[in-house]
Tab-separated table of C-alpha atoms and ligand atoms in Angstrom:
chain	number	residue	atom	x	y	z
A	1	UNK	CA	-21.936	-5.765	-19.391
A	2	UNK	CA	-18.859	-7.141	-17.228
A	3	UNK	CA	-19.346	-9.488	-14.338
A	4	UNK	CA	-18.788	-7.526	-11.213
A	5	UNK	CA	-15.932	-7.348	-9.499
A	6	UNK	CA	-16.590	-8.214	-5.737
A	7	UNK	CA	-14.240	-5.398	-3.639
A	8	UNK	CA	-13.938	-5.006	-0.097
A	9	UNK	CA	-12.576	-2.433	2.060
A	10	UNK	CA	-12.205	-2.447	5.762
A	11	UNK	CA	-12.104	0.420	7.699
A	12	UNK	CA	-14.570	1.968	5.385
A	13	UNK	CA	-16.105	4.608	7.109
A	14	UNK	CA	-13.029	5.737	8.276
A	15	UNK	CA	-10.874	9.342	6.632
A	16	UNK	CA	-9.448	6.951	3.468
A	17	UNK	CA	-12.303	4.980	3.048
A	18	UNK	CA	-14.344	7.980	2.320
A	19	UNK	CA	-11.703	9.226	-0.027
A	20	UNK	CA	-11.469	6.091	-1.252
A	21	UNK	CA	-15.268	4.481	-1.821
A	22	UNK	CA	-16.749	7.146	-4.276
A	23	UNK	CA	-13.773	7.144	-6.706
A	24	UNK	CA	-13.504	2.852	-6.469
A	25	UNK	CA	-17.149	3.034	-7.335
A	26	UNK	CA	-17.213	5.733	-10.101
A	27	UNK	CA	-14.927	3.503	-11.966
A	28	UNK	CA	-11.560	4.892	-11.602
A	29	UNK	CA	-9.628	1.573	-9.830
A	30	UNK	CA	-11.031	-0.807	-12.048
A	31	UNK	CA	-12.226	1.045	-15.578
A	32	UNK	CA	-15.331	2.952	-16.948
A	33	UNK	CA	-16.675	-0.067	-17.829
A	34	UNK	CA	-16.190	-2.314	-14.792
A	35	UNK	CA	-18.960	-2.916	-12.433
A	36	UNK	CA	-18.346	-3.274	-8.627
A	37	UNK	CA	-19.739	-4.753	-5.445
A	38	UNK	CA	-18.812	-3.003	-2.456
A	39	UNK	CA	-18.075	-4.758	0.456
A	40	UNK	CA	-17.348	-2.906	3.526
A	41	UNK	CA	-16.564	-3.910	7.223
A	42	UNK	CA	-16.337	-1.995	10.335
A	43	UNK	CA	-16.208	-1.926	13.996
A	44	UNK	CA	-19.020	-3.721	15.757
A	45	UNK	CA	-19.369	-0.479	17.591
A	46	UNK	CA	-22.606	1.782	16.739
A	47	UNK	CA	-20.836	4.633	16.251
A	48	UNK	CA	-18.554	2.801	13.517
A	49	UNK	CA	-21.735	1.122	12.258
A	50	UNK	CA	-24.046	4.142	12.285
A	51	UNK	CA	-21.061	6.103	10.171
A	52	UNK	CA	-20.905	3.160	8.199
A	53	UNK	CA	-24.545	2.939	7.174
A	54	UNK	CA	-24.063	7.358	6.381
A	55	UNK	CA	-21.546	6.213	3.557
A	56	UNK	CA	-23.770	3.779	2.469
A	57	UNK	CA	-26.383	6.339	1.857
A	58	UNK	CA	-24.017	8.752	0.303
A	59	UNK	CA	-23.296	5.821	-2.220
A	60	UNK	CA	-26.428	5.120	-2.867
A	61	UNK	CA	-27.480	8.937	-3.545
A	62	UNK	CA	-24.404	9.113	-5.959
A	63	UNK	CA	-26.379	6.601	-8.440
A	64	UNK	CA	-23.241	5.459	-9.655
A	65	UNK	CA	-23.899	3.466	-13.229
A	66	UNK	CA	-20.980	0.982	-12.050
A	67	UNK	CA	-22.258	0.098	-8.502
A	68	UNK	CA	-23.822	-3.038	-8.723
A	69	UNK	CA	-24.364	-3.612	-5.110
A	70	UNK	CA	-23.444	-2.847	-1.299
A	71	UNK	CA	-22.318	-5.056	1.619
A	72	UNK	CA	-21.962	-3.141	4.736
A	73	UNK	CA	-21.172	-5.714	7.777
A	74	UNK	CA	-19.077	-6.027	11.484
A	75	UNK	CA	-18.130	-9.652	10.449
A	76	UNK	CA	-14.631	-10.246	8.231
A	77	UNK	CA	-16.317	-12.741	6.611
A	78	UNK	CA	-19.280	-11.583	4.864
A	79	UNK	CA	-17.085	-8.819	4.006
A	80	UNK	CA	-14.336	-10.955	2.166
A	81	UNK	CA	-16.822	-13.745	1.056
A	82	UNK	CA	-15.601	-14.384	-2.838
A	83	UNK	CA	-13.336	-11.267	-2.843
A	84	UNK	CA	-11.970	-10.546	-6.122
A	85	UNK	CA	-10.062	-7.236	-4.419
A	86	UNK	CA	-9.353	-6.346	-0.459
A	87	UNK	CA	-8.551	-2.952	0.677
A	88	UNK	CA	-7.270	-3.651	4.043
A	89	UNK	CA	-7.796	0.064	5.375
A	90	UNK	CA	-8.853	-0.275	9.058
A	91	UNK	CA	-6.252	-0.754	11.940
A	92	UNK	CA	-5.678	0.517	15.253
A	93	UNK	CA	-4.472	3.673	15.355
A	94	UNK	CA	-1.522	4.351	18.045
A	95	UNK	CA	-3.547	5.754	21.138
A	96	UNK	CA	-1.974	7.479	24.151
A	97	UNK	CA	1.272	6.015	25.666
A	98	UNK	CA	0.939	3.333	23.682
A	99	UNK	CA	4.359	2.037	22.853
A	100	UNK	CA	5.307	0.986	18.768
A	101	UNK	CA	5.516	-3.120	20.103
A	102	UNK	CA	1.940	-2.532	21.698
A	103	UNK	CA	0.610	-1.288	18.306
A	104	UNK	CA	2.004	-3.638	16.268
A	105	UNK	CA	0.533	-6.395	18.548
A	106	UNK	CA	-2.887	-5.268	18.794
A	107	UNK	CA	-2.680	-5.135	14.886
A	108	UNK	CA	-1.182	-8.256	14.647
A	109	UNK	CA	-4.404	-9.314	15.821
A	110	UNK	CA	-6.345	-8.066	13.467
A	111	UNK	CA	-4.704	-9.126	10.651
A	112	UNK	CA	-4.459	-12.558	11.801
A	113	UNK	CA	-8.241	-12.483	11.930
A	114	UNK	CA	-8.510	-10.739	8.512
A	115	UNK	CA	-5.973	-12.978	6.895
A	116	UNK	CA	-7.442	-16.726	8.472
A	117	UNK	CA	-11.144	-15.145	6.774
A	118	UNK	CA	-9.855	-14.077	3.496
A	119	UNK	CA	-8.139	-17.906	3.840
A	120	UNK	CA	-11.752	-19.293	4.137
A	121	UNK	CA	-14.034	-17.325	2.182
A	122	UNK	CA	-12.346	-15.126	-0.470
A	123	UNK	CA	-11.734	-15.981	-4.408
A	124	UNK	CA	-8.894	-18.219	-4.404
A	125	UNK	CA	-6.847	-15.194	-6.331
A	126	UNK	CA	-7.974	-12.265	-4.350
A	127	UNK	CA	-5.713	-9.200	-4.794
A	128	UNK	CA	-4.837	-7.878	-0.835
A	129	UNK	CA	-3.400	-4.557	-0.397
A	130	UNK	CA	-2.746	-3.618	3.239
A	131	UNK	CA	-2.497	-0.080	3.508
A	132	UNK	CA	-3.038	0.349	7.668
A	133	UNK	CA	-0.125	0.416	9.633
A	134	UNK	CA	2.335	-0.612	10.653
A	135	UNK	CA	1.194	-1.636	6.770
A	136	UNK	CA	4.320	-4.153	5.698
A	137	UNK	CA	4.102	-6.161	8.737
A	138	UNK	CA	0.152	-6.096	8.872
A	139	UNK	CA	0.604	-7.263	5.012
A	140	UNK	CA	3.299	-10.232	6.562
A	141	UNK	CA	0.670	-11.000	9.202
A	142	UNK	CA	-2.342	-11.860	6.826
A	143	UNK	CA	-0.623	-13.650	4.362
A	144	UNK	CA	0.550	-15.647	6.672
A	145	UNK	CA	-2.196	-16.352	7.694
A	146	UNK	CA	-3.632	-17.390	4.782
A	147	UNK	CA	-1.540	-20.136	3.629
A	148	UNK	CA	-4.416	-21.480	1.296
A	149	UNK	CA	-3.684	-18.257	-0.734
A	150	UNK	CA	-0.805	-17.313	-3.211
A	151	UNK	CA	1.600	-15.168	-1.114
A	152	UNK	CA	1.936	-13.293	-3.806
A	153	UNK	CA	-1.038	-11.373	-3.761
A	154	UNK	CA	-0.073	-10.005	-0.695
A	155	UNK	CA	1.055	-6.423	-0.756
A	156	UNK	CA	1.510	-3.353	1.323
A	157	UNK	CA	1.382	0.313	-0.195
A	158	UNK	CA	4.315	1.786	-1.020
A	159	UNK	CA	2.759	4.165	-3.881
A	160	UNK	CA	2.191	7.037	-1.934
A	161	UNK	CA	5.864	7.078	-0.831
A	162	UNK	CA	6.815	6.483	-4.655
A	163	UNK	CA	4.015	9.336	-5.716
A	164	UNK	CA	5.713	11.411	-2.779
A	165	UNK	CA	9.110	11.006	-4.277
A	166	UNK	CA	7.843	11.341	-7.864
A	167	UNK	CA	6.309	15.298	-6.713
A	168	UNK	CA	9.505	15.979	-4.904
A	169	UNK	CA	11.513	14.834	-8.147
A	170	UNK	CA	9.491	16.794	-10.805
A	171	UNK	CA	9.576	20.000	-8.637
A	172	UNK	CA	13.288	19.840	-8.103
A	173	UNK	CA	13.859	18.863	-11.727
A	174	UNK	CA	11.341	21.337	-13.240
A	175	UNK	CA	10.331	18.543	-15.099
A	176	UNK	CA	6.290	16.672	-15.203
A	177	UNK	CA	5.567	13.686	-13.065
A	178	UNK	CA	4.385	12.004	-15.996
A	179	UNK	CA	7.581	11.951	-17.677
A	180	UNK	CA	9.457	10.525	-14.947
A	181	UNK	CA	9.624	6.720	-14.855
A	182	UNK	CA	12.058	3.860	-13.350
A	183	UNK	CA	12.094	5.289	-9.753
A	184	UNK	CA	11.846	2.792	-6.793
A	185	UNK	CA	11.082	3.372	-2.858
A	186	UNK	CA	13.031	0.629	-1.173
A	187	UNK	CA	11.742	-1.062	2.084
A	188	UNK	CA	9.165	-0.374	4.943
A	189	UNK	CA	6.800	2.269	4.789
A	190	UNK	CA	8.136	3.716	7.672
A	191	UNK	CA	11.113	7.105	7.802
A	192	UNK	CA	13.559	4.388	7.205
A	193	UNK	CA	12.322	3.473	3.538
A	194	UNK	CA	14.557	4.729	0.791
A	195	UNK	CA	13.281	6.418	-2.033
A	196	UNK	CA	16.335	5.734	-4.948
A	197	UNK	CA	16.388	7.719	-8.200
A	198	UNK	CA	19.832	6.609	-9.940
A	199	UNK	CA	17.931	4.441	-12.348
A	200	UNK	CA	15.101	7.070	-12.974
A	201	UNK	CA	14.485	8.542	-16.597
A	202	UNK	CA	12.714	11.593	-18.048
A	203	UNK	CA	12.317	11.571	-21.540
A	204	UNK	CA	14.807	8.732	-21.664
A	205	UNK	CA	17.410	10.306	-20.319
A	206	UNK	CA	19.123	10.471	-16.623
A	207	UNK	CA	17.702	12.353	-14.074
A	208	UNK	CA	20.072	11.539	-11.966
A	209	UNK	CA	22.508	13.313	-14.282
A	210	UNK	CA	19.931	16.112	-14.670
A	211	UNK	CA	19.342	16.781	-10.863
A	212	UNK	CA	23.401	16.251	-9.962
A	213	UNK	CA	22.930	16.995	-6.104
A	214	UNK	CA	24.056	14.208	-3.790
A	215	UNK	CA	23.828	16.627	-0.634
A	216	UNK	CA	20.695	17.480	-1.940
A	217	UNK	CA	19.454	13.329	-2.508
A	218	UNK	CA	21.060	12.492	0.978
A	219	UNK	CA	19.980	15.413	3.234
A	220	UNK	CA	16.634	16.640	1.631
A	221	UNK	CA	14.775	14.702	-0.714
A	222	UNK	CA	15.619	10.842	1.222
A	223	UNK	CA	14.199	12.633	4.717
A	224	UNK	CA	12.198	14.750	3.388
A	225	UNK	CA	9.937	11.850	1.623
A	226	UNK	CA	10.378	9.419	4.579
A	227	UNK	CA	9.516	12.167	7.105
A	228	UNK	CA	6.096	13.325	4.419
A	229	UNK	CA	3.512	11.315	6.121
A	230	UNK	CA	4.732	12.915	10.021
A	231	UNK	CA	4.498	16.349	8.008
A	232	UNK	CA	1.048	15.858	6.926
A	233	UNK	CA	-0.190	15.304	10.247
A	234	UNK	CA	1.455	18.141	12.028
A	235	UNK	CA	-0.300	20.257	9.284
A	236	UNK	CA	-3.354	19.108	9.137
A	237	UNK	CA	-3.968	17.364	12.629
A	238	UNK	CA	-5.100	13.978	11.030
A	239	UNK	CA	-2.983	11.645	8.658
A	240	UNK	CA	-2.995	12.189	4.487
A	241	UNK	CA	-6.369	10.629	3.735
A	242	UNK	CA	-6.830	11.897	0.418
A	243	UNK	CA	-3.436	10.894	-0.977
A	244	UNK	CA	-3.350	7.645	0.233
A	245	UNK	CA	-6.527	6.498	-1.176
A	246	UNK	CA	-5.284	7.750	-4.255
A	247	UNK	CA	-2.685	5.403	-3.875
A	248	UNK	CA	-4.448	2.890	-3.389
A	249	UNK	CA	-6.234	3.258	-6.332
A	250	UNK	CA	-3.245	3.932	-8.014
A	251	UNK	CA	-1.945	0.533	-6.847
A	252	UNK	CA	-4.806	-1.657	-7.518
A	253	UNK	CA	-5.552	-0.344	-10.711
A	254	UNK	CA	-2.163	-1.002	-12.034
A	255	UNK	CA	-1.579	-4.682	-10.842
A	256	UNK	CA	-4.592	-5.124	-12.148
A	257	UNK	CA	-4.840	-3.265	-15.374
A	258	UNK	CA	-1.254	-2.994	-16.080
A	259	UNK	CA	1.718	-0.290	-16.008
A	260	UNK	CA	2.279	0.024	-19.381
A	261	UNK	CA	5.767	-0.606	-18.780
A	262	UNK	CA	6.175	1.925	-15.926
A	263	UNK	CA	8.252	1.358	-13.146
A	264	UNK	CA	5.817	1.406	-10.194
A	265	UNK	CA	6.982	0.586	-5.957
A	266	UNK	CA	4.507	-2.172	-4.961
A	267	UNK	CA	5.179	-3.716	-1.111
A	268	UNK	CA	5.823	-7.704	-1.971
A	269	UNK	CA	7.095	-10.533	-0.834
A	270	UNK	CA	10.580	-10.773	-1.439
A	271	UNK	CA	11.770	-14.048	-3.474
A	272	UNK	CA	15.327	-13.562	-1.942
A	273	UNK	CA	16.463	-10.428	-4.106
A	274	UNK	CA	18.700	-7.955	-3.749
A	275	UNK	CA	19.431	-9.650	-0.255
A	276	UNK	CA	16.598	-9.899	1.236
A	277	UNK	CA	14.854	-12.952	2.715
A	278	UNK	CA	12.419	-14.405	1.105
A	279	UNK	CA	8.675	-13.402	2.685
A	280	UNK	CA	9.856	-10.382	4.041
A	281	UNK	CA	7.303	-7.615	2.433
A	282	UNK	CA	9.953	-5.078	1.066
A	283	UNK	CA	9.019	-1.834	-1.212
A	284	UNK	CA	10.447	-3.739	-4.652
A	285	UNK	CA	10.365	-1.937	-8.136
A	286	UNK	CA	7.450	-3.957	-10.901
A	287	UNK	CA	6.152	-3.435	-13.630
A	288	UNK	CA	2.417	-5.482	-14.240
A	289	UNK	CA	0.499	-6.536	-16.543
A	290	UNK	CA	-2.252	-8.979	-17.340
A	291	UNK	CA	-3.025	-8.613	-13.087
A	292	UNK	CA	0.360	-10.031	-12.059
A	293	UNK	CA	3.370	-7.908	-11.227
A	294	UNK	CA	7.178	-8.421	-12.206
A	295	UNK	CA	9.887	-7.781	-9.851
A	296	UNK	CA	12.704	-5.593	-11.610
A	297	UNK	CA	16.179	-7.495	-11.413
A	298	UNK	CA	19.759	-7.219	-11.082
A	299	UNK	CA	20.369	-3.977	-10.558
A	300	UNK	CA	23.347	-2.522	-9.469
A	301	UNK	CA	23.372	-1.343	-5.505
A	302	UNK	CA	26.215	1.114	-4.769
A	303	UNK	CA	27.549	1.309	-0.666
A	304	UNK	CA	25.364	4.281	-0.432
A	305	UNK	CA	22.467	2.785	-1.502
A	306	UNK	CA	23.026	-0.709	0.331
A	307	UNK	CA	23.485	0.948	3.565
A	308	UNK	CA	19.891	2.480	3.613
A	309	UNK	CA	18.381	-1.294	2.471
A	310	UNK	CA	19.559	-2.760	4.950
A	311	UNK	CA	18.593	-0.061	7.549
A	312	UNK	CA	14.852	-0.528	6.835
A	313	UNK	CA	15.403	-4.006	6.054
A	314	UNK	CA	16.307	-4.490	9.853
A	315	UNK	CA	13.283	-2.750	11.036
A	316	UNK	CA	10.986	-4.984	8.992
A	317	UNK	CA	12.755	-7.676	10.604
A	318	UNK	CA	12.968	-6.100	14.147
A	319	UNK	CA	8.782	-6.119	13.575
A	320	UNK	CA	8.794	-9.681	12.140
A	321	UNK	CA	9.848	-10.678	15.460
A	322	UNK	CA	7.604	-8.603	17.365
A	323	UNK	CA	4.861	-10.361	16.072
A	324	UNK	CA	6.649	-14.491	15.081
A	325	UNK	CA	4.642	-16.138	18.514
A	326	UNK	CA	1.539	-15.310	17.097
A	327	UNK	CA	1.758	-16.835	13.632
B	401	NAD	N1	0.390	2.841	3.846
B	401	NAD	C1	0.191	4.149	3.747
B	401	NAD	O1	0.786	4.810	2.895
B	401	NAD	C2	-0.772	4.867	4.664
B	401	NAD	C3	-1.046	6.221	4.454
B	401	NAD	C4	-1.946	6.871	5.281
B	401	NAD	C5	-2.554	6.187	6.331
B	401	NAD	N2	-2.252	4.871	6.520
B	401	NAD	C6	-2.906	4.088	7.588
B	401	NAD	O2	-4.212	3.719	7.151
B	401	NAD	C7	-5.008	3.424	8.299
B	401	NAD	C8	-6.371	4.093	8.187
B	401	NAD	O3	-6.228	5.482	8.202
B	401	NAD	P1	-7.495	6.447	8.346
B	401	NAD	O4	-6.967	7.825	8.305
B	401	NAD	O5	-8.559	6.044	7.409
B	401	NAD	O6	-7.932	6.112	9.840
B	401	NAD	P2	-9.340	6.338	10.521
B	401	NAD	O7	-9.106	6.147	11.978
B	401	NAD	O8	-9.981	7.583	10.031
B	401	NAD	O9	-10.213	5.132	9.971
B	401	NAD	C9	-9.927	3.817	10.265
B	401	NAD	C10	-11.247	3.089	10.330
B	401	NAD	O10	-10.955	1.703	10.492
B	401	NAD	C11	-11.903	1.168	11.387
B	401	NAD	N3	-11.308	-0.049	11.936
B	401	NAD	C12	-10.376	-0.180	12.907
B	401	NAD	N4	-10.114	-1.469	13.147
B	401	NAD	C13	-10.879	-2.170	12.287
B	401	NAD	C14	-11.064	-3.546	12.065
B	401	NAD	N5	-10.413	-4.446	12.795
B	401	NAD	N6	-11.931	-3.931	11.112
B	401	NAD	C15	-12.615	-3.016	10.397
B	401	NAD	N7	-12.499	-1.697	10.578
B	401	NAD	C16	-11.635	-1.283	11.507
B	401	NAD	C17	-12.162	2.272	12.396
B	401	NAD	O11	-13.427	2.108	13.019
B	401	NAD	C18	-12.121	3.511	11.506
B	401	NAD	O12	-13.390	3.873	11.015
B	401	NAD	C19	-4.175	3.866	9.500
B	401	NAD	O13	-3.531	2.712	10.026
B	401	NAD	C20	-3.146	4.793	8.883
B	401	NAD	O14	-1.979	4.863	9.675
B	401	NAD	C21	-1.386	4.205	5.707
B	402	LMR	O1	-0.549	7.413	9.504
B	402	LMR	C1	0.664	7.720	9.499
B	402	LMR	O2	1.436	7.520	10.461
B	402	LMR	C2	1.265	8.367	8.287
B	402	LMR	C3	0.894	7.668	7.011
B	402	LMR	O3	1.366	6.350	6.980
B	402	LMR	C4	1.440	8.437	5.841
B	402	LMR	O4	2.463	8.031	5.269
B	402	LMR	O5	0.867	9.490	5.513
């Protein structure tokens, strides 16, 4: 039997986490045969706690094989104590009249918090994805924070933009997801990221080429993607819950386990590539293996395609700034 794997997820009795618990703990993040600890933090409010303690129970009446124990807690740091994994899920959601700066302040907050306790009390190589929002900047905010930490293993999610653009592609194509690889979503997870499919492949050969629609790229697939998680909400009332979790899983289980060579969009900290200043946590291509990921290189950027970097690039850093007296 595998030591366990210690993995905690804030915000966990919240739409994702419950999307996101049962499948983390039947085995489908980390493998079939890889034991987990759940650790999950809330609100210290009773209704957060009281809905926390009802997934708890739901856990525990799934008898999962793999679920080698529970941790359900208000306090960041018995949820993050020797953290192998964190799933950095809960944020505060944008309320009434509340302006973007005032979100991304009261966040800030939070994820100065989350990143000073994962600092103090996590495994010295914890894997962080930051998948509430404003997610990039959140991401930014705790690793700074944590300056006892690789910055490295700081991400934000990108995959459901990149399994967004993947759908759109296949459908448009008539061709299967699984046998498109080498796409990329550039950026912020925000409208202004840019989902870029002149390097993609299916069955080895250009989809670009295969597709041959620039109106099409430019006026309904880029906004179309971007615009997804806006459309999702007007549909269903509520933001995609389901998808994202399977993102998440999606992300984690491929840093960790590998991409086989795939192409996957992973939220990093830029080194200085393709232009963009180091720290700044950009949508990058990878591929990973062995739980590390490898930024993709030198490739080419057209006008067309630098124009729409730089766009989202200049949010990230319009939030940076939002947030630079607090860290
Ligand atoms: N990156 C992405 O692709 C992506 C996709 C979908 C949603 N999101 C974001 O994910 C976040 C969660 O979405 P949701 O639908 O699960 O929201 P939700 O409101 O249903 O759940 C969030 C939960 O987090 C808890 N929470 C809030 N602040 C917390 C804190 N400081 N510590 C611990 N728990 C805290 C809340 O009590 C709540 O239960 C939102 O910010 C949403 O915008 C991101
Ligand atoms: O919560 C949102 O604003 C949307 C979410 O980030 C999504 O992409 O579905």
């Amino acid at each position: 039997m595998k030591k366990p794997v210690r993995v905690a997820v804030t915000g966990a009795a919240g739409q994702i986490g419950y999307a996101l618990l049962f499948r983390i703990a039947s085995g489908e993040m980390l493998g079939k045969d890889q034991p987990v600890i759940l650790q999950m933090l809330e609100l210290p409010l009773d209704k957060a706690q009281a809905a926390l303690k009802g997934v708890m129970m739901e856990l525990e009446d799934c008898a999962f094989p793999l679920l080698a124990g529970m941790v359900g807690t208000d306090d960041p740091r018995v949820a993050f104590k020797d953290a192998d994994v964190a799933l950095l899920v809960g944020a505060r959601p944008r309320g009434p009249g509340m302006e973007r700066k005032d979100l991304l302040l009261e966040n800030a907050k939070i994820f100065t918090e989350q990143g000073k306790a994962l600092n103090d009390v996590a495994s010295r190589n914890v894997k962080v994805l930051v998948v509430g929002n404003p997610a990039n900047t959140n991401a930014y905010i705790a690793m700074k924070s944590a300056p006892d930490l690789p910055a490295k293993n700081f991400t934000a999610m990108l995959r459901l933009d990149h399994n967004r653009a993947l759908s759109q592609l296949a459908i448009k194509a008539g061709v299967q997801v699984a046998d498109i690889d080498r796409l990329i979503v550039w950026g912020n997870h925000s409208p202004t990221m840019y989902p870029d499919y002149r390097f993609a492949t299916v069955a080895n050969a250009s989809l670009k080429d295969k597709i041959n629609d620039a109106d099409w790229n430019a006026n309904d697939f880029i906004p179309k993607v971007g615009k997804r998680g806006a459309a999702i909400i007007e549909a269903r009332g509520l933001s995609s819950a389901a998808s994202a979790a399977n993102a998440a899983i999606d992300h984690v289980r491929d840093w960790l386990l590998g991409s086989n060579g795939k192409w996957v969009t992973m939220g990093i900290p830029s080194d200085g590539s393709y232009g963009i200043p180091k720290d700044v946590l950009y949508g990058f291509p990878v591929t990973t293996q062995g739980g590390e990921y490898t930024m993709i290189r030198d490739l080419p950027i057209d006008d067309f395609s630098r124009e729409r970097m730089d766009k989202t690039l200049a949010e990230l850093e319009e939030e940076r700034a939002g947030v630079a007296h607090l860290l």
